[in-house]
Amino acid sequence: MPEMVAPAARKFLLNSRTDWIFAKYSPFFVSLASGDLDTDSFVLYISQDLHFLQSFSHAYELAEECADDDEDKDAIRKLRKRVKGHLNNYHALVREWGFELPAEITPSMATLKYTDFLLATASGKVEAEKVPCKIVTPFERVKLAAYTLSAMAPFMRLRSFICKEIQSLLDPDDNKCIYRKWIDNYCSDSFEASTVQIEEVLDRLSISLTSEELEVLEKLYLQAMKLKVDFFCTQPIVQQTIVPLSRVKTIADSHITIFCDFDMTCTTVDSAAILAELVILTAPKADVNGSETKLARMSSADLRSTWGVLSAQYVEEHDQCIESIMPRETAKGFDYEGLYKALEQLAEFERRANARVVQSGVLKGINLEDTKKAGQQLVFQDGCKGFFQKIVRDENLKTDLHVLSYAWCGDLIRSAFSSGNLNAVQVHSNELVYNETVTTGDIKMIVECPTEKLQTFSSVLAKQSKNARQHLTIYIGGSLGDLLCLLKADIGIVIGSSPSLRRLGIQFGISFVPLFSGVVKKQKELVEGTSHPWNRVPGVLYTVSSWSEIHAFILGL
């Protein structure tokens, strides 16, 4: 996110990131970035700019009238003059970009939704307010000016943000992209200056607002962002596109199998920490007869101490193991065999660590019902559950969902997903051993290390290959234990920022490619017809910063 964004606007922009990521992965921007956007589709898009500029000019005029500070009035006046200048030179500017607008331009439904919302806000018809805004006192007029700019700022920041991402992917020496001038226009210093200026004025106008009015301000910003994102995502595109992945014809007819890790990939905390806290909290608990539980247990203090020792030893030995398997020199090419052998050593470490946990007895005495309740309260990463829920609800998608995890307790994972009506998710993990409904302290080891994850991954696919002709596999993970599966999937997506995963991967010749740039490259290949759009490239993994990116890429808005 740009560093110059003013504080209030920065907060609103961060809270709207789920929406603007969808705009970036829209068929319109992906095709534009690849340079293959049909010119008729582009002309149709830029023709709508005229209506946006006209509504902006009028909204600025109304906002200037409401502002009471001379500095703010002057800043808004300058912004309006820039818009009027663009309006007066609009056709010449478009011709400079290499296009000609049609004689008659009709605003699209998505355009009207935004412009009607903007002008209604600027006129005092603010739906987010409990009481309609009355333009009577000077303060109420200032408030309305703030509301108006809040409905305008995301429009400018969104285009600036996405165009700068696209510009970074263009070869500076390649002048073949016919959209370069348009992209450069929204990456220019002058456009950035206008974007920063509206955000700074918005920030100043918001200083005197109450907490309730600031909530309204943010709602208007988020609504404006959503309307603009909807506009980009509904732009009519002539050619076939690579996004959303589930709607690409060659892929929509296939069976999509999505695998993902659990701890710290789906969740915000490690499930081992949840089990540790659960076992410590329930340690003093007696049964209904007032006697001790069926299995002898340590005291709460002893349990906490033992967990601390086990955790510290795990971290220390894990770091030592990583250092021992790290090659001294970076591989000249992708070295899968070398990586596999290195991760076999990691497997031995994981087995030893798990054996220590079992021998310590710290997992004794956990009640199954308590485990399920803890699972239902697990906090997921933003957007994770929503992504899986949309897949499950879509009856047209031929998709299987699998979780592959080192976690000790499959019941915890299944309970976590059941709380989101996601019983369709198939869980492959280790399992705690029970004596009736109370754990014995033993663990049934099923998926204990990277190689066993890969075996489970391959076993699932082997069963499915008998029932379907075409498959597409996606693996989502963020730890070292996911590397082998990530590399075997058609699309391996790394979420998070595990230093050890990246460091080891780079040493063995793995390339980590930001997903958006990978999508743009695949769009070019799709148009050129050089290969199947998602044929697996050995040693290439795609990186994302959030589940919103994964959702936008696979499912779209």
Coordinates of C-alpha atoms in Angstrom, one line a residue:
M1 CA 0.0 0.0 0.0
P2 CA 1.4 3.5 -0.8
E3 CA 3.2 5.1 2.1
M4 CA 1.8 8.6 1.4
V5 CA -1.8 7.6 2.1
A6 CA -3.2 9.8 4.9
P7 CA -4.1 8.1 8.2
A8 CA -7.9 8.0 7.9
A9 CA -7.8 7.0 4.2
R10 CA -5.1 4.4 5.1
K11 CA -7.4 2.8 7.7
F12 CA -10.3 2.8 5.2
L13 CA -8.1 1.4 2.4
L14 CA -6.8 -1.4 4.7
N15 CA -10.3 -2.3 5.7
S16 CA -11.4 -2.5 2.1
R17 CA -8.5 -4.7 0.9
T18 CA -10.8 -7.7 0.5
D19 CA -12.7 -5.8 -2.1
W20 CA -9.9 -4.1 -4.1
I21 CA -8.0 -7.4 -4.5
F22 CA -11.0 -8.7 -6.5
A23 CA -10.7 -5.8 -8.9
K24 CA -7.1 -6.6 -9.5
Y25 CA -7.9 -10.2 -10.4
S26 CA -10.9 -9.2 -12.6
P27 CA -10.8 -10.4 -16.3
F28 CA -10.6 -6.8 -17.3
F29 CA -7.4 -6.0 -15.5
V30 CA -5.7 -9.4 -16.1
S31 CA -6.4 -9.0 -19.8
L32 CA -5.2 -5.4 -19.7
A33 CA -2.0 -6.3 -17.9
S34 CA -1.2 -9.1 -20.4
G35 CA -1.7 -6.7 -23.3
D36 CA -4.4 -8.8 -25.0
L37 CA -7.6 -6.9 -24.0
D38 CA -9.9 -6.6 -26.9
T39 CA -9.8 -2.9 -28.1
D40 CA -13.6 -2.7 -28.3
S41 CA -13.8 -3.8 -24.6
F42 CA -11.3 -1.2 -23.7
V43 CA -13.0 1.6 -25.6
L44 CA -16.3 0.6 -23.9
Y45 CA -14.5 0.9 -20.5
I46 CA -12.9 4.3 -21.1
S47 CA -16.1 5.7 -22.5
Q48 CA -17.5 5.3 -19.0
D49 CA -14.8 7.6 -17.7
L50 CA -16.6 10.5 -19.1
H51 CA -19.6 9.9 -16.9
F52 CA -17.4 9.4 -13.9
L53 CA -15.5 12.6 -14.5
Q54 CA -18.8 14.6 -14.9
S55 CA -20.1 13.3 -11.6
F56 CA -16.7 14.0 -10.0
S57 CA -16.8 17.6 -11.2
H58 CA -20.3 18.2 -9.8
A59 CA -19.4 16.4 -6.5
Y60 CA -16.3 18.5 -6.0
E61 CA -18.4 21.6 -6.6
L62 CA -20.8 20.6 -3.9
A63 CA -18.0 19.7 -1.5
E64 CA -16.2 23.0 -2.0
E65 CA -19.4 24.9 -1.1
C66 CA -19.6 22.9 2.1
A67 CA -16.0 23.2 3.3
D68 CA -15.4 26.1 5.7
D69 CA -11.6 26.2 5.8
D70 CA -9.9 28.3 3.1
E71 CA -7.1 25.7 2.7
D72 CA -9.6 22.9 2.2
K73 CA -11.7 25.0 -0.2
D74 CA -8.6 25.8 -2.3
A75 CA -7.5 22.1 -2.4
I76 CA -11.0 20.9 -3.5
R77 CA -11.1 23.7 -6.1
K78 CA -7.8 22.6 -7.5
L79 CA -9.0 19.0 -7.7
R80 CA -12.1 20.1 -9.5
K81 CA -10.1 22.2 -12.0
R82 CA -8.0 19.2 -12.8
V83 CA -11.2 17.2 -13.5
K84 CA -12.7 20.0 -15.7
G85 CA -9.4 20.1 -17.6
H86 CA -9.6 16.4 -18.3
L87 CA -13.2 16.8 -19.3
N88 CA -12.4 19.6 -21.8
N89 CA -9.5 17.6 -23.3
Y90 CA -11.0 14.2 -22.9
H91 CA -11.4 13.2 -26.5
A92 CA -7.9 14.5 -27.3
L93 CA -6.5 12.6 -24.4
V94 CA -8.2 9.4 -25.5
R95 CA -6.9 9.9 -29.1
E96 CA -3.4 10.3 -27.6
W97 CA -3.8 6.9 -26.0
G98 CA -4.6 5.6 -29.5
F99 CA -8.4 5.2 -29.3
E100 CA -11.5 7.0 -30.6
L101 CA -14.7 7.2 -28.6
P102 CA -18.1 6.5 -30.1
A103 CA -20.3 9.5 -30.9
E104 CA -22.9 8.4 -28.4
I105 CA -22.0 7.1 -25.0
T106 CA -24.5 5.4 -22.7
P107 CA -23.6 4.9 -19.1
S108 CA -23.6 1.3 -18.0
M109 CA -25.7 0.0 -15.0
A110 CA -22.5 -0.3 -12.9
T111 CA -21.5 3.3 -13.8
L112 CA -24.9 4.6 -12.8
K113 CA -24.9 2.8 -9.5
Y114 CA -21.7 4.5 -8.5
T115 CA -22.5 8.0 -9.9
D116 CA -26.0 8.0 -8.4
F117 CA -24.5 7.0 -5.1
L118 CA -21.8 9.7 -5.3
L119 CA -24.2 12.5 -6.2
A120 CA -26.8 11.4 -3.7
T121 CA -24.1 11.5 -1.0
A122 CA -22.9 15.0 -2.1
S123 CA -26.5 16.2 -2.0
G124 CA -26.9 15.1 1.6
K125 CA -28.8 11.9 1.1
V126 CA -26.5 9.7 3.2
E127 CA -28.2 6.3 3.7
A128 CA -25.6 5.3 6.3
E129 CA -26.7 8.0 8.7
K130 CA -29.4 7.1 11.2
V131 CA -30.9 10.6 10.7
P132 CA -30.7 12.2 7.2
C133 CA -28.0 14.8 7.0
K134 CA -29.5 18.4 7.3
I135 CA -27.3 21.0 5.7
V136 CA -28.0 23.8 8.2
T137 CA -25.0 24.6 10.4
P138 CA -21.4 25.2 9.2
F139 CA -20.4 22.0 11.0
E140 CA -23.0 19.9 9.2
R141 CA -21.8 21.4 5.9
V142 CA -18.2 20.3 6.7
K143 CA -19.4 16.9 7.6
L144 CA -21.1 16.6 4.2
A145 CA -17.9 17.7 2.5
A146 CA -16.1 14.9 4.3
Y147 CA -18.8 12.4 3.3
T148 CA -18.5 13.4 -0.3
L149 CA -14.7 13.0 -0.5
S150 CA -15.0 9.7 1.3
A151 CA -17.2 8.5 -1.6
M152 CA -14.6 9.7 -4.1
A153 CA -11.2 8.8 -2.7
P154 CA -11.4 5.0 -3.3
F155 CA -12.1 5.5 -6.9
M156 CA -8.8 7.3 -7.4
R157 CA -6.7 5.1 -5.1
L158 CA -7.9 1.9 -6.6
R159 CA -7.0 2.9 -10.2
S160 CA -3.6 4.2 -9.0
F161 CA -2.9 1.1 -7.0
I162 CA -3.8 -1.5 -9.7
C163 CA -2.1 0.4 -12.6
K164 CA 1.1 0.7 -10.6
E165 CA 1.0 -3.1 -10.1
I166 CA 0.5 -3.6 -13.8
Q167 CA 3.2 -1.1 -14.8
S168 CA 5.7 -3.0 -12.6
L169 CA 5.1 -6.1 -14.8
L170 CA 5.6 -4.3 -18.1
D171 CA 9.0 -4.5 -19.8
P172 CA 10.2 -0.9 -20.0
D173 CA 11.9 -1.6 -23.3
D174 CA 8.8 -3.2 -24.9
N175 CA 6.6 -0.7 -26.6
K176 CA 4.1 -3.2 -28.0
C177 CA 1.6 -2.8 -25.2
I178 CA -1.1 -0.5 -26.7
Y179 CA -2.4 0.3 -23.3
R180 CA 0.9 1.6 -21.9
K181 CA 0.0 5.3 -22.2
W182 CA -3.3 4.8 -20.3
I183 CA -1.5 2.8 -17.6
D184 CA 1.3 5.4 -17.3
N185 CA -1.4 8.1 -17.0
Y186 CA -2.6 6.6 -13.7
C187 CA 0.9 5.9 -12.5
S188 CA 2.0 9.5 -13.1
D189 CA 3.2 12.0 -10.5
S190 CA 0.3 14.3 -11.3
F191 CA -2.4 11.6 -10.7
E192 CA -0.7 10.5 -7.5
A193 CA -0.6 14.1 -6.4
S194 CA -4.4 14.4 -6.9
T195 CA -5.0 11.1 -5.1
V196 CA -2.9 12.1 -2.1
Q197 CA -4.5 15.5 -2.1
I198 CA -8.1 14.2 -1.8
E199 CA -7.0 11.8 0.9
E200 CA -5.3 14.6 2.9
V201 CA -8.4 16.9 2.6
L202 CA -10.5 13.9 3.7
D203 CA -8.2 13.5 6.7
R204 CA -8.5 17.1 7.7
L205 CA -12.3 17.2 7.3
S206 CA -12.7 14.1 9.5
I207 CA -10.8 15.5 12.5
S208 CA -13.9 17.2 14.0
L209 CA -16.3 14.2 13.4
T210 CA -17.7 12.1 16.2
S211 CA -17.1 8.4 16.4
E212 CA -20.5 7.7 14.9
E213 CA -19.9 10.1 12.1
L214 CA -16.5 8.5 11.4
E215 CA -18.3 5.1 11.2
V216 CA -20.6 6.7 8.5
L217 CA -17.5 8.1 6.8
E218 CA -15.9 4.6 6.6
K219 CA -19.2 3.0 5.5
L220 CA -19.3 5.4 2.6
Y221 CA -15.7 4.7 1.7
L222 CA -16.3 1.0 1.7
Q223 CA -19.5 1.3 -0.3
A224 CA -17.8 3.4 -2.9
M225 CA -14.9 0.9 -3.1
K226 CA -17.4 -2.0 -3.5
L227 CA -19.3 -0.2 -6.3
K228 CA -16.1 0.5 -8.1
V229 CA -14.9 -3.0 -7.7
D230 CA -18.2 -4.3 -9.0
F231 CA -17.8 -2.0 -12.0
F232 CA -14.4 -3.5 -12.9
C233 CA -15.5 -7.1 -12.3
T234 CA -18.6 -6.7 -14.5
Q235 CA -16.8 -5.1 -17.4
P236 CA -17.8 -7.1 -20.6
I237 CA -14.8 -8.9 -22.0
V238 CA -14.8 -10.5 -25.5
Q239 CA -11.9 -12.9 -25.3
Q240 CA -11.4 -15.9 -23.1
T241 CA -9.6 -15.2 -19.8
I242 CA -7.7 -17.2 -17.3
V243 CA -9.7 -15.8 -14.4
P244 CA -11.7 -16.7 -12.5
L245 CA -10.1 -20.1 -12.7
S246 CA -13.2 -22.0 -12.0
R247 CA -15.0 -20.4 -15.0
V248 CA -12.3 -21.1 -17.5
K249 CA -14.0 -23.5 -20.0
T250 CA -11.2 -26.1 -20.1
I251 CA -11.0 -26.1 -16.3
A252 CA -14.7 -25.8 -15.5
D253 CA -15.2 -29.2 -17.2
S254 CA -12.4 -30.7 -15.0
H255 CA -12.6 -32.1 -11.5
I256 CA -10.8 -29.6 -9.2
T257 CA -9.2 -31.0 -6.1
I258 CA -8.1 -28.4 -3.5
F259 CA -5.7 -29.4 -0.7
C260 CA -4.6 -27.2 2.1
D261 CA -2.6 -27.2 5.3
F262 CA -4.4 -26.3 8.5
D263 CA -2.2 -24.7 11.3
M264 CA -1.3 -21.1 10.4
T265 CA -2.6 -21.6 6.9
C266 CA -6.3 -21.8 7.7
T267 CA -6.0 -20.6 11.4
T268 CA -4.4 -17.7 13.2
V269 CA -2.9 -20.0 15.9
D270 CA -1.2 -23.4 16.0
S271 CA -3.6 -26.2 17.1
A272 CA -0.9 -27.6 19.4
A273 CA -1.1 -24.4 21.4
I274 CA -4.9 -24.8 21.7
L275 CA -4.5 -28.4 22.9
A276 CA -1.8 -27.3 25.4
E277 CA -4.1 -24.6 26.8
L278 CA -7.0 -27.0 26.9
V279 CA -5.0 -29.7 28.8
I280 CA -3.7 -27.1 31.3
L281 CA -7.2 -25.6 31.9
T282 CA -8.9 -28.9 32.4
A283 CA -6.1 -30.5 34.6
P284 CA -7.7 -29.8 38.0
K285 CA -11.1 -31.0 36.8
A286 CA -12.7 -33.9 38.6
D287 CA -15.3 -36.3 37.4
V288 CA -19.0 -36.2 38.5
N289 CA -18.2 -38.4 41.5
G290 CA -15.6 -36.1 42.7
S291 CA -12.8 -38.5 42.1
E292 CA -9.8 -38.1 39.8
T293 CA -10.3 -38.7 36.1
K294 CA -9.7 -42.2 34.8
L295 CA -6.2 -41.5 33.8
A296 CA -3.6 -40.1 36.2
R297 CA -2.7 -36.5 35.2
M298 CA -0.1 -34.0 36.1
S299 CA -1.0 -30.8 37.9
S300 CA -1.7 -27.6 36.0
A301 CA 1.7 -26.1 37.0
D302 CA 3.6 -29.3 35.9
L303 CA 1.7 -29.4 32.6
R304 CA 2.6 -25.8 31.8
S305 CA 6.2 -26.4 32.7
T306 CA 6.4 -29.6 30.6
W307 CA 4.8 -27.9 27.6
G308 CA 7.2 -25.0 27.9
V309 CA 10.2 -27.4 27.9
L310 CA 8.8 -29.4 24.9
S311 CA 8.0 -26.2 22.9
A312 CA 11.5 -24.7 23.5
Q313 CA 13.2 -28.0 22.6
Y314 CA 11.1 -28.3 19.5
V315 CA 12.0 -24.8 18.3
E316 CA 15.7 -25.2 19.1
E317 CA 16.0 -28.6 17.4
H318 CA 13.9 -27.5 14.4
D319 CA 16.2 -24.6 13.7
Q320 CA 19.2 -26.9 14.1
C321 CA 17.6 -29.4 11.7
I322 CA 17.0 -26.7 9.1
E323 CA 20.6 -25.5 9.2
S324 CA 21.8 -29.1 8.8
I325 CA 19.8 -29.8 5.7
M326 CA 20.4 -26.4 4.1
P327 CA 22.7 -26.7 1.1
R328 CA 25.9 -24.6 1.2
E329 CA 25.4 -23.5 -2.4
T330 CA 22.3 -22.5 -4.3
A331 CA 21.3 -25.1 -6.9
K332 CA 21.8 -24.0 -10.5
G333 CA 18.4 -25.5 -11.4
F334 CA 15.4 -27.0 -9.6
D335 CA 16.8 -30.0 -7.6
Y336 CA 13.7 -32.0 -6.5
E337 CA 15.7 -35.1 -5.5
G338 CA 18.0 -33.1 -3.3
L339 CA 15.0 -31.4 -1.7
Y340 CA 13.2 -34.7 -1.1
K341 CA 16.3 -36.2 0.7
A342 CA 16.6 -33.1 2.8
L343 CA 13.0 -33.3 3.9
E344 CA 13.4 -36.9 4.8
Q345 CA 15.8 -35.7 7.5
L346 CA 13.2 -33.2 8.6
A347 CA 10.8 -36.2 8.8
E348 CA 13.1 -37.9 11.3
F349 CA 13.1 -34.8 13.4
E350 CA 9.3 -34.6 13.4
R351 CA 9.0 -38.2 14.5
R352 CA 11.4 -37.7 17.4
A353 CA 9.6 -34.6 18.5
N354 CA 6.2 -36.3 18.4
A355 CA 7.5 -39.3 20.3
R356 CA 8.7 -37.0 23.1
V357 CA 5.2 -35.5 23.4
V358 CA 3.6 -39.0 23.7
Q359 CA 6.2 -40.1 26.3
S360 CA 5.7 -37.0 28.4
G361 CA 2.0 -37.8 28.9
V362 CA 0.9 -34.2 28.5
L363 CA -2.0 -35.2 26.2
K364 CA -3.6 -37.4 28.8
G365 CA -7.1 -36.7 30.0
I366 CA -8.6 -34.4 27.4
N367 CA -12.3 -34.8 27.0
L368 CA -13.6 -35.2 23.5
E369 CA -16.4 -32.8 24.0
D370 CA -13.9 -30.1 25.2
T371 CA -11.8 -30.7 22.2
K372 CA -14.8 -30.2 19.8
K373 CA -15.8 -27.0 21.6
A374 CA -12.2 -25.7 21.3
G375 CA -12.3 -26.5 17.6
Q376 CA -15.5 -24.5 17.1
Q377 CA -13.9 -21.5 18.7
L378 CA -10.8 -21.6 16.6
V379 CA -10.1 -18.3 14.8
F380 CA -9.6 -18.7 11.0
Q381 CA -7.5 -16.4 8.8
D382 CA -9.6 -13.6 7.2
G383 CA -11.4 -14.9 4.2
C384 CA -10.6 -18.6 4.6
K385 CA -14.0 -19.9 5.7
G386 CA -15.7 -17.7 3.2
F387 CA -13.7 -19.2 0.4
F388 CA -14.5 -22.8 1.4
Q389 CA -18.2 -21.9 2.0
K390 CA -18.6 -20.4 -1.4
I391 CA -17.1 -23.6 -3.0
V392 CA -19.4 -25.8 -1.0
R393 CA -22.5 -23.7 -1.9
D394 CA -21.7 -23.7 -5.6
E395 CA -23.5 -26.7 -7.1
N396 CA -21.9 -26.2 -10.5
L397 CA -18.4 -26.7 -9.2
K398 CA -16.9 -30.2 -9.4
T399 CA -14.6 -29.7 -6.4
D400 CA -13.2 -31.8 -3.6
L401 CA -11.7 -30.2 -0.5
H402 CA -9.0 -31.9 1.6
V403 CA -7.0 -30.7 4.6
L404 CA -3.6 -32.3 5.1
S405 CA -2.1 -31.5 8.5
Y406 CA 0.6 -32.5 11.0
A407 CA -1.9 -31.6 13.7
W408 CA -2.3 -34.2 16.5
C409 CA -6.1 -34.0 16.7
G410 CA -8.3 -34.5 13.6
D411 CA -11.4 -34.0 15.8
L412 CA -10.3 -30.5 16.5
I413 CA -9.9 -29.7 12.8
R414 CA -13.3 -31.4 11.8
S415 CA -15.0 -29.4 14.6
A416 CA -13.4 -26.2 13.4
F417 CA -14.8 -26.7 9.9
S418 CA -18.2 -28.0 11.1
S419 CA -18.8 -24.6 12.8
G420 CA -18.9 -23.1 9.3
N421 CA -21.1 -25.8 7.8
L422 CA -18.1 -27.2 6.1
N423 CA -18.5 -30.9 6.8
A424 CA -17.6 -31.6 3.2
V425 CA -14.0 -30.8 4.0
Q426 CA -12.1 -34.1 4.3
V427 CA -9.5 -34.1 7.0
H428 CA -6.2 -36.1 6.8
S429 CA -4.2 -35.7 10.0
N430 CA -3.0 -37.5 13.1
E431 CA -5.6 -38.5 15.7
L432 CA -5.6 -38.5 19.5
V433 CA -6.3 -41.9 21.0
Y434 CA -9.3 -42.2 23.4
N435 CA -10.3 -44.4 26.2
E436 CA -14.1 -44.0 25.7
T437 CA -14.2 -40.1 25.5
V438 CA -10.9 -39.3 27.3
T439 CA -7.5 -39.2 25.7
T440 CA -4.9 -41.7 26.8
G441 CA -1.9 -39.5 25.8
D442 CA -1.1 -41.5 22.7
I443 CA -1.3 -40.2 19.1
K444 CA -2.2 -42.3 16.1
M445 CA 0.3 -41.1 13.6
I446 CA -1.0 -40.8 10.1
V447 CA 0.5 -37.6 8.6
E448 CA 3.6 -37.0 10.6
C449 CA 6.1 -35.5 8.1
P450 CA 6.5 -34.0 4.6
T451 CA 6.9 -37.3 2.8
E452 CA 3.7 -38.7 4.5
K453 CA 1.8 -35.6 3.4
L454 CA 2.9 -36.3 -0.1
Q455 CA 1.9 -40.0 0.2
T456 CA -1.6 -38.9 1.4
F457 CA -1.8 -36.3 -1.4
S458 CA -0.9 -38.9 -4.0
S459 CA -3.2 -41.5 -2.6
V460 CA -6.2 -39.2 -2.8
L461 CA -5.5 -38.4 -6.4
A462 CA -5.0 -42.0 -7.3
K463 CA -8.5 -42.8 -6.1
Q464 CA -10.0 -39.9 -7.9
S465 CA -8.3 -40.7 -11.2
K466 CA -10.5 -43.8 -11.6
N467 CA -13.7 -41.7 -11.5
A468 CA -12.9 -38.6 -13.6
R469 CA -11.1 -37.9 -16.9
Q470 CA -9.5 -34.5 -16.2
H471 CA -8.1 -33.2 -13.0
L472 CA -6.7 -30.0 -11.7
T473 CA -5.0 -30.0 -8.3
I474 CA -4.4 -26.9 -6.2
Y475 CA -2.4 -27.1 -3.0
I476 CA -2.4 -24.2 -0.5
G477 CA 0.2 -24.2 2.3
G478 CA 2.8 -22.1 4.1
S479 CA 5.2 -24.4 6.0
L480 CA 8.2 -26.6 5.1
G481 CA 6.0 -29.6 5.5
D482 CA 3.9 -28.5 2.5
L483 CA 6.8 -28.1 0.1
L484 CA 6.6 -31.5 -1.6
C485 CA 2.8 -31.3 -2.1
L486 CA 3.0 -27.7 -3.3
L487 CA 5.5 -28.8 -6.0
K488 CA 3.4 -31.8 -7.1
A489 CA 0.1 -29.9 -7.4
D490 CA -0.8 -28.3 -10.8
I491 CA -0.9 -25.0 -8.9
G492 CA 1.0 -24.6 -5.7
I493 CA 0.1 -21.5 -3.7
V494 CA 2.2 -20.4 -0.8
I495 CA 0.4 -18.2 1.8
G496 CA 2.2 -16.4 4.6
S497 CA 5.8 -15.6 5.0
S498 CA 7.6 -18.6 6.4
P499 CA 11.4 -17.7 6.2
S500 CA 12.5 -21.3 6.4
L501 CA 10.2 -22.4 3.6
R502 CA 11.5 -19.7 1.3
R503 CA 15.1 -20.0 2.3
L504 CA 15.2 -23.8 1.8
G505 CA 13.2 -23.5 -1.4
I506 CA 15.5 -21.0 -3.0
Q507 CA 18.6 -23.1 -2.1
F508 CA 17.1 -26.0 -4.0
G509 CA 16.2 -23.9 -7.0
I510 CA 12.5 -23.2 -6.4
S511 CA 11.1 -19.9 -7.9
F512 CA 8.5 -18.0 -5.8
V513 CA 6.3 -16.0 -8.2
P514 CA 3.7 -13.5 -7.0
L515 CA 0.3 -15.0 -8.1
F516 CA -0.9 -11.9 -10.0
S517 CA 2.2 -11.8 -12.2
G518 CA 1.9 -15.6 -12.7
V519 CA -1.8 -15.1 -13.7
V520 CA -0.8 -12.4 -16.2
K521 CA 1.8 -14.7 -17.7
K522 CA -0.7 -17.5 -18.0
Q523 CA -3.1 -15.1 -19.7
K524 CA -0.5 -14.4 -22.4
E525 CA 0.1 -18.1 -22.9
L526 CA -3.7 -18.7 -23.2
V527 CA -3.9 -16.1 -26.0
E528 CA -0.8 -17.3 -27.7
G529 CA -2.0 -21.0 -27.5
T530 CA 1.5 -22.1 -26.5
S531 CA 0.4 -24.4 -23.7
H532 CA -2.4 -25.6 -21.5
P533 CA -3.1 -22.6 -19.2
W534 CA -2.2 -24.3 -16.0
N535 CA 0.3 -27.0 -16.9
R536 CA 2.6 -27.5 -13.9
V537 CA 5.9 -25.8 -14.2
P538 CA 8.6 -27.7 -12.2
G539 CA 10.0 -25.7 -9.3
V540 CA 7.6 -22.8 -9.6
L541 CA 5.3 -21.8 -6.7
Y542 CA 2.9 -18.9 -6.5
T543 CA 2.8 -16.6 -3.5
V544 CA -0.2 -14.7 -2.0
S545 CA -0.6 -12.4 1.0
S546 CA -4.2 -13.3 1.8
W547 CA -7.1 -15.7 1.3
S548 CA -8.8 -12.9 -0.6
E549 CA -6.2 -13.3 -3.4
I550 CA -6.9 -17.1 -3.5
H551 CA -10.7 -16.5 -3.6
A552 CA -10.4 -13.8 -6.3
F553 CA -8.2 -16.0 -8.5
I554 CA -10.2 -19.2 -8.2
L555 CA -13.8 -18.1 -7.8
G556 CA -13.9 -14.4 -8.7
L557 CA -16.3 -12.0 -7.0

